[in-house]
Amino acid sequence: SQTIHQWPATLVQPVGSPLSLECTVEGTSNPNLYWYRQAAGRGLQLLFYSVGIGQISSEVPQNLSASRPQDRQFILSSKKLLLSDSGFYLCAWDQALGTAEAFFGQGTRLTVV
Amino acid sequence: ILNVEQSPQSLHVQEGDSTNFTCSFPSSNFYALHWYRWETAKSPEALFVMTLNGDEKKKGRISATLNTKEGYSYLYIKGSQPEDSATYLCAFRQGGKLIFGQGTELSVKP
């Protein structure tokens, strides 16, 4: 069966520090991979979308970047965190079929202080 | 990115009440509409994936309808229970990507 792992679960980082959140998927190959963020009082905002290794679509101009060094690994990074980067980050995967449901990681609560 | 809109933003009902909420999405180039339930301290989980105009799906006390021509979907909960309290998200597939609405936060009081 397929599983998705996301870590860390919580993170408190000072302004200006770097960030690295990691997500890995098991039990499937060539998944679509997503990074979403839930800011306070809002739904899920799509940050990055990837259909394959090295193929990243950035949806929202911001202080973050993403990389996909392996087929089932997706990394969210920042060189210098801003206060506005605080939020709840979710990694997700699905197959390249429009009717396929998405599966989510457990999420990372990031607080920038 | 075209918007996916959900209403209301939040809803408070009593146990036993039936309720419904709306998801509006672009009616052009429709491919699929998803509904997810997101409970506190858990990950979002899929309820329905709907693809055909006029589609109706049901899972227990929860059902959903789809109108692709006018670009909306309704989610219904019959006889709400406290365990139905969650945020309900709809998502529209656009260019392969899943675009989510802002969600409807449902609170069911015993």
Short mmCIF file of C-alpha atoms in Angstrom, two decimals:
data_model
loop_
_atom_site.label_atom_id
_atom_site.label_comp_id
_atom_site.label_asym_id
_atom_site.label_seq_id
_atom_site.Cartn_x
_atom_site.Cartn_y
_atom_site.Cartn_z
CA SER A 1 0.00 0.00 0.00
CA GLN A 2 1.04 3.57 -0.51
CA THR A 3 2.20 5.80 2.32
CA ILE A 4 3.41 9.35 2.57
CA HIS A 5 5.83 10.63 5.18
CA GLN A 6 6.34 14.27 6.03
CA TRP A 7 8.67 15.72 8.63
CA PRO A 8 9.20 17.42 10.95
CA ALA A 9 5.75 17.71 12.52
CA THR A 10 6.49 21.02 14.21
CA LEU A 11 9.22 23.56 13.75
CA VAL A 12 10.06 26.88 15.38
CA GLN A 13 12.63 28.88 13.45
CA PRO A 14 13.99 32.42 13.82
CA VAL A 15 13.51 34.99 11.09
CA GLY A 16 16.32 34.79 8.56
CA SER A 17 17.13 31.13 9.19
CA PRO A 18 16.94 28.48 6.45
CA LEU A 19 14.18 25.91 6.06
CA SER A 20 14.01 22.37 4.78
CA LEU A 21 10.86 20.26 4.93
CA GLU A 22 10.93 16.80 3.45
CA CYS A 23 8.26 14.54 2.04
CA THR A 24 8.63 11.00 0.74
CA VAL A 25 6.11 8.64 -0.81
CA GLU A 26 6.27 4.85 -0.73
CA GLY A 27 4.45 2.21 -2.71
CA THR A 28 3.91 4.08 -5.95
CA SER A 29 5.96 5.41 -8.82
CA ASN A 30 5.94 8.66 -10.79
CA PRO A 31 3.39 10.38 -8.53
CA ASN A 32 2.32 14.00 -8.84
CA LEU A 33 3.66 15.77 -5.75
CA TYR A 34 2.31 18.90 -4.11
CA TRP A 35 3.21 21.36 -1.37
CA TYR A 36 0.27 23.25 0.11
CA ARG A 37 0.08 25.83 2.88
CA GLN A 38 -2.81 26.67 5.13
CA ALA A 39 -2.53 30.19 6.45
CA ALA A 40 -4.76 31.27 9.32
CA GLY A 41 -8.44 31.26 8.38
CA ARG A 42 -7.85 30.05 4.85
CA GLY A 43 -8.03 26.84 2.89
CA LEU A 44 -5.17 25.08 1.17
CA GLN A 45 -3.03 27.28 -1.04
CA LEU A 46 -1.03 25.43 -3.68
CA LEU A 47 2.65 26.39 -3.45
CA PHE A 48 4.45 23.91 -5.71
CA TYR A 49 3.46 21.10 -8.03
CA SER A 50 5.69 18.47 -9.61
CA VAL A 51 4.95 15.86 -12.28
CA GLY A 52 8.45 14.36 -12.32
CA ILE A 53 12.07 14.58 -11.19
CA GLY A 54 13.35 18.13 -11.57
CA GLN A 55 9.99 19.36 -12.88
CA ILE A 56 8.62 21.97 -10.48
CA SER A 57 5.80 24.41 -11.08
CA SER A 58 5.74 27.39 -8.72
CA GLU A 59 2.25 28.69 -8.16
CA VAL A 60 2.77 31.64 -5.88
CA PRO A 61 5.73 34.06 -5.96
CA GLN A 62 7.29 33.90 -2.54
CA ASN A 63 10.27 33.24 -0.35
CA LEU A 64 10.13 29.47 -0.80
CA SER A 65 11.46 26.97 -3.31
CA ALA A 66 10.94 23.27 -3.95
CA SER A 67 13.02 20.47 -5.35
CA ARG A 68 12.40 16.90 -6.42
CA PRO A 69 15.75 15.13 -6.43
CA GLN A 70 14.20 11.65 -6.62
CA ASP A 71 10.94 10.31 -8.00
CA ARG A 72 9.27 10.02 -4.60
CA GLN A 73 10.99 12.80 -2.68
CA PHE A 74 9.81 16.40 -2.51
CA ILE A 75 11.61 19.08 -0.51
CA LEU A 76 10.40 22.55 0.47
CA SER A 77 13.14 25.04 1.23
CA SER A 78 13.89 28.61 2.07
CA LYS A 79 17.21 30.40 2.36
CA LYS A 80 15.88 33.05 4.75
CA LEU A 81 12.56 32.67 6.54
CA LEU A 82 10.14 35.56 6.96
CA LEU A 83 7.51 35.96 9.67
CA SER A 84 4.87 35.58 6.95
CA ASP A 85 6.15 32.06 6.19
CA SER A 86 4.51 30.81 9.39
CA GLY A 87 1.70 28.36 8.75
CA PHE A 88 0.74 24.75 8.33
CA TYR A 89 2.41 22.99 5.40
CA LEU A 90 1.05 19.85 3.80
CA CYS A 91 2.66 17.55 1.29
CA ALA A 92 0.40 15.47 -0.95
CA TRP A 93 0.58 13.04 -3.83
CA ASP A 94 -1.74 11.65 -6.46
CA GLN A 95 -1.50 9.78 -9.72
CA ALA A 96 -1.61 11.57 -13.04
CA LEU A 97 -5.31 10.77 -13.52
CA GLY A 98 -7.88 13.49 -13.03
CA THR A 99 -10.13 11.15 -11.07
CA ALA A 100 -7.43 10.03 -8.64
CA GLU A 101 -7.84 11.26 -5.10
CA ALA A 102 -4.94 12.94 -3.35
CA PHE A 103 -3.27 11.61 -0.21
CA PHE A 104 -1.77 13.92 2.36
CA GLY A 105 1.08 13.82 4.82
CA GLN A 106 0.59 14.67 8.47
CA GLY A 107 1.67 18.26 7.97
CA THR A 108 4.30 20.56 9.47
CA ARG A 109 3.39 23.42 11.78
CA LEU A 110 6.02 26.11 11.11
CA THR A 111 6.32 29.08 13.42
CA VAL A 112 8.79 31.78 12.48
CA VAL A 113 9.76 33.93 15.45
CA ILE B 1 -5.22 30.23 -11.52
CA LEU B 2 -9.00 30.39 -11.56
CA ASN B 3 -10.68 30.42 -8.17
CA VAL B 4 -12.57 27.70 -6.37
CA GLU B 5 -15.05 29.31 -3.98
CA GLN B 6 -16.76 27.68 -1.02
CA SER B 7 -19.61 28.95 1.09
CA PRO B 8 -20.33 29.46 3.85
CA GLN B 9 -16.90 29.88 5.43
CA SER B 10 -18.17 28.41 8.70
CA LEU B 11 -21.32 26.76 9.94
CA HIS B 12 -22.57 25.95 13.43
CA VAL B 13 -25.44 23.47 13.74
CA GLN B 14 -27.08 21.36 16.41
CA GLU B 15 -26.82 17.60 16.50
CA GLY B 16 -29.51 16.13 14.28
CA ASP B 17 -29.71 19.11 11.93
CA SER B 18 -29.21 18.54 8.23
CA THR B 19 -26.91 20.94 6.46
CA ASN B 20 -25.38 21.67 3.10
CA PHE B 21 -22.64 23.81 1.63
CA THR B 22 -21.54 24.92 -1.79
CA CYS B 23 -18.46 24.74 -3.97
CA SER B 24 -18.24 26.93 -7.09
CA PHE B 25 -15.64 26.26 -9.76
CA PRO B 26 -14.84 27.25 -13.36
CA SER B 27 -17.30 25.52 -15.69
CA SER B 28 -14.95 25.48 -18.67
CA ASN B 29 -12.45 22.65 -19.23
CA PHE B 30 -13.96 20.60 -16.41
CA TYR B 31 -12.18 17.38 -15.52
CA ALA B 32 -13.00 16.41 -11.93
CA LEU B 33 -14.28 17.86 -8.67
CA HIS B 34 -13.08 16.45 -5.34
CA TRP B 35 -14.48 16.73 -1.80
CA TYR B 36 -12.25 16.20 1.24
CA ARG B 37 -12.89 16.15 4.98
CA TRP B 38 -10.21 17.60 7.22
CA GLU B 39 -10.54 16.82 10.90
CA THR B 40 -8.47 18.59 13.51
CA ALA B 41 -5.04 17.01 14.06
CA LYS B 42 -5.49 14.74 11.05
CA SER B 43 -4.73 14.88 7.33
CA PRO B 44 -7.42 15.68 4.76
CA GLU B 45 -9.17 12.55 3.49
CA ALA B 46 -11.10 12.16 0.27
CA LEU B 47 -14.87 11.85 0.42
CA PHE B 48 -15.81 11.95 -3.24
CA VAL B 49 -14.32 12.40 -6.69
CA MET B 50 -16.96 13.48 -9.18
CA THR B 51 -16.60 13.70 -12.92
CA LEU B 52 -19.98 13.63 -14.66
CA ASN B 53 -22.59 16.37 -14.86
CA GLY B 54 -25.55 15.37 -12.73
CA ASP B 55 -23.41 12.95 -10.73
CA GLU B 56 -24.63 12.16 -7.24
CA LYS B 57 -22.49 10.31 -4.71
CA LYS B 58 -23.29 9.11 -1.23
CA LYS B 59 -21.29 7.81 1.72
CA GLY B 60 -23.40 7.13 4.78
CA ARG B 61 -25.14 10.37 5.79
CA ILE B 62 -23.03 12.47 3.44
CA SER B 63 -23.90 13.01 -0.20
CA ALA B 64 -22.80 15.32 -3.00
CA THR B 65 -24.16 16.53 -6.30
CA LEU B 66 -22.40 18.02 -9.30
CA ASN B 67 -23.43 20.54 -11.96
CA THR B 68 -20.56 21.02 -14.39
CA LYS B 69 -22.50 23.29 -16.77
CA GLU B 70 -23.07 25.97 -14.16
CA GLY B 71 -19.97 25.16 -12.14
CA TYR B 72 -21.15 24.14 -8.69
CA SER B 73 -21.31 21.19 -6.34
CA TYR B 74 -23.31 20.75 -3.14
CA LEU B 75 -22.31 18.66 -0.16
CA TYR B 76 -25.14 17.50 2.11
CA ILE B 77 -24.96 16.04 5.60
CA LYS B 78 -28.14 14.47 6.91
CA GLY B 79 -28.68 14.35 10.65
CA SER B 80 -25.36 15.95 11.64
CA GLN B 81 -23.41 14.35 14.46
CA PRO B 82 -20.60 15.86 16.59
CA GLU B 83 -18.12 13.59 14.81
CA ASP B 84 -18.99 15.36 11.53
CA SER B 85 -17.27 18.47 12.87
CA ALA B 86 -14.43 19.20 10.45
CA THR B 87 -13.40 21.45 7.60
CA TYR B 88 -14.84 20.34 4.27
CA LEU B 89 -12.71 21.18 1.26
CA CYS B 90 -13.53 20.98 -2.39
CA ALA B 91 -10.85 20.84 -5.07
CA PHE B 92 -10.93 21.39 -8.82
CA ARG B 93 -8.43 19.77 -11.13
CA GLN B 94 -6.97 22.38 -13.45
CA GLY B 95 -4.10 21.62 -15.80
CA GLY B 96 -3.39 18.45 -13.83
CA LYS B 97 -3.11 20.31 -10.53
CA LEU B 98 -5.56 20.13 -7.64
CA ILE B 99 -6.75 23.62 -6.68
CA PHE B 100 -8.57 23.83 -3.33
CA GLY B 101 -11.21 26.19 -2.06
CA GLN B 102 -10.90 27.88 1.30
CA GLY B 103 -13.11 25.28 2.98
CA THR B 104 -16.25 25.27 5.08
CA GLU B 105 -15.65 24.75 8.78
CA LEU B 106 -18.53 22.77 10.28
CA SER B 107 -19.15 22.61 14.01
CA VAL B 108 -21.87 20.29 15.31
CA LYS B 109 -22.95 20.85 18.90
CA PRO B 110 -24.39 17.96 20.93
#
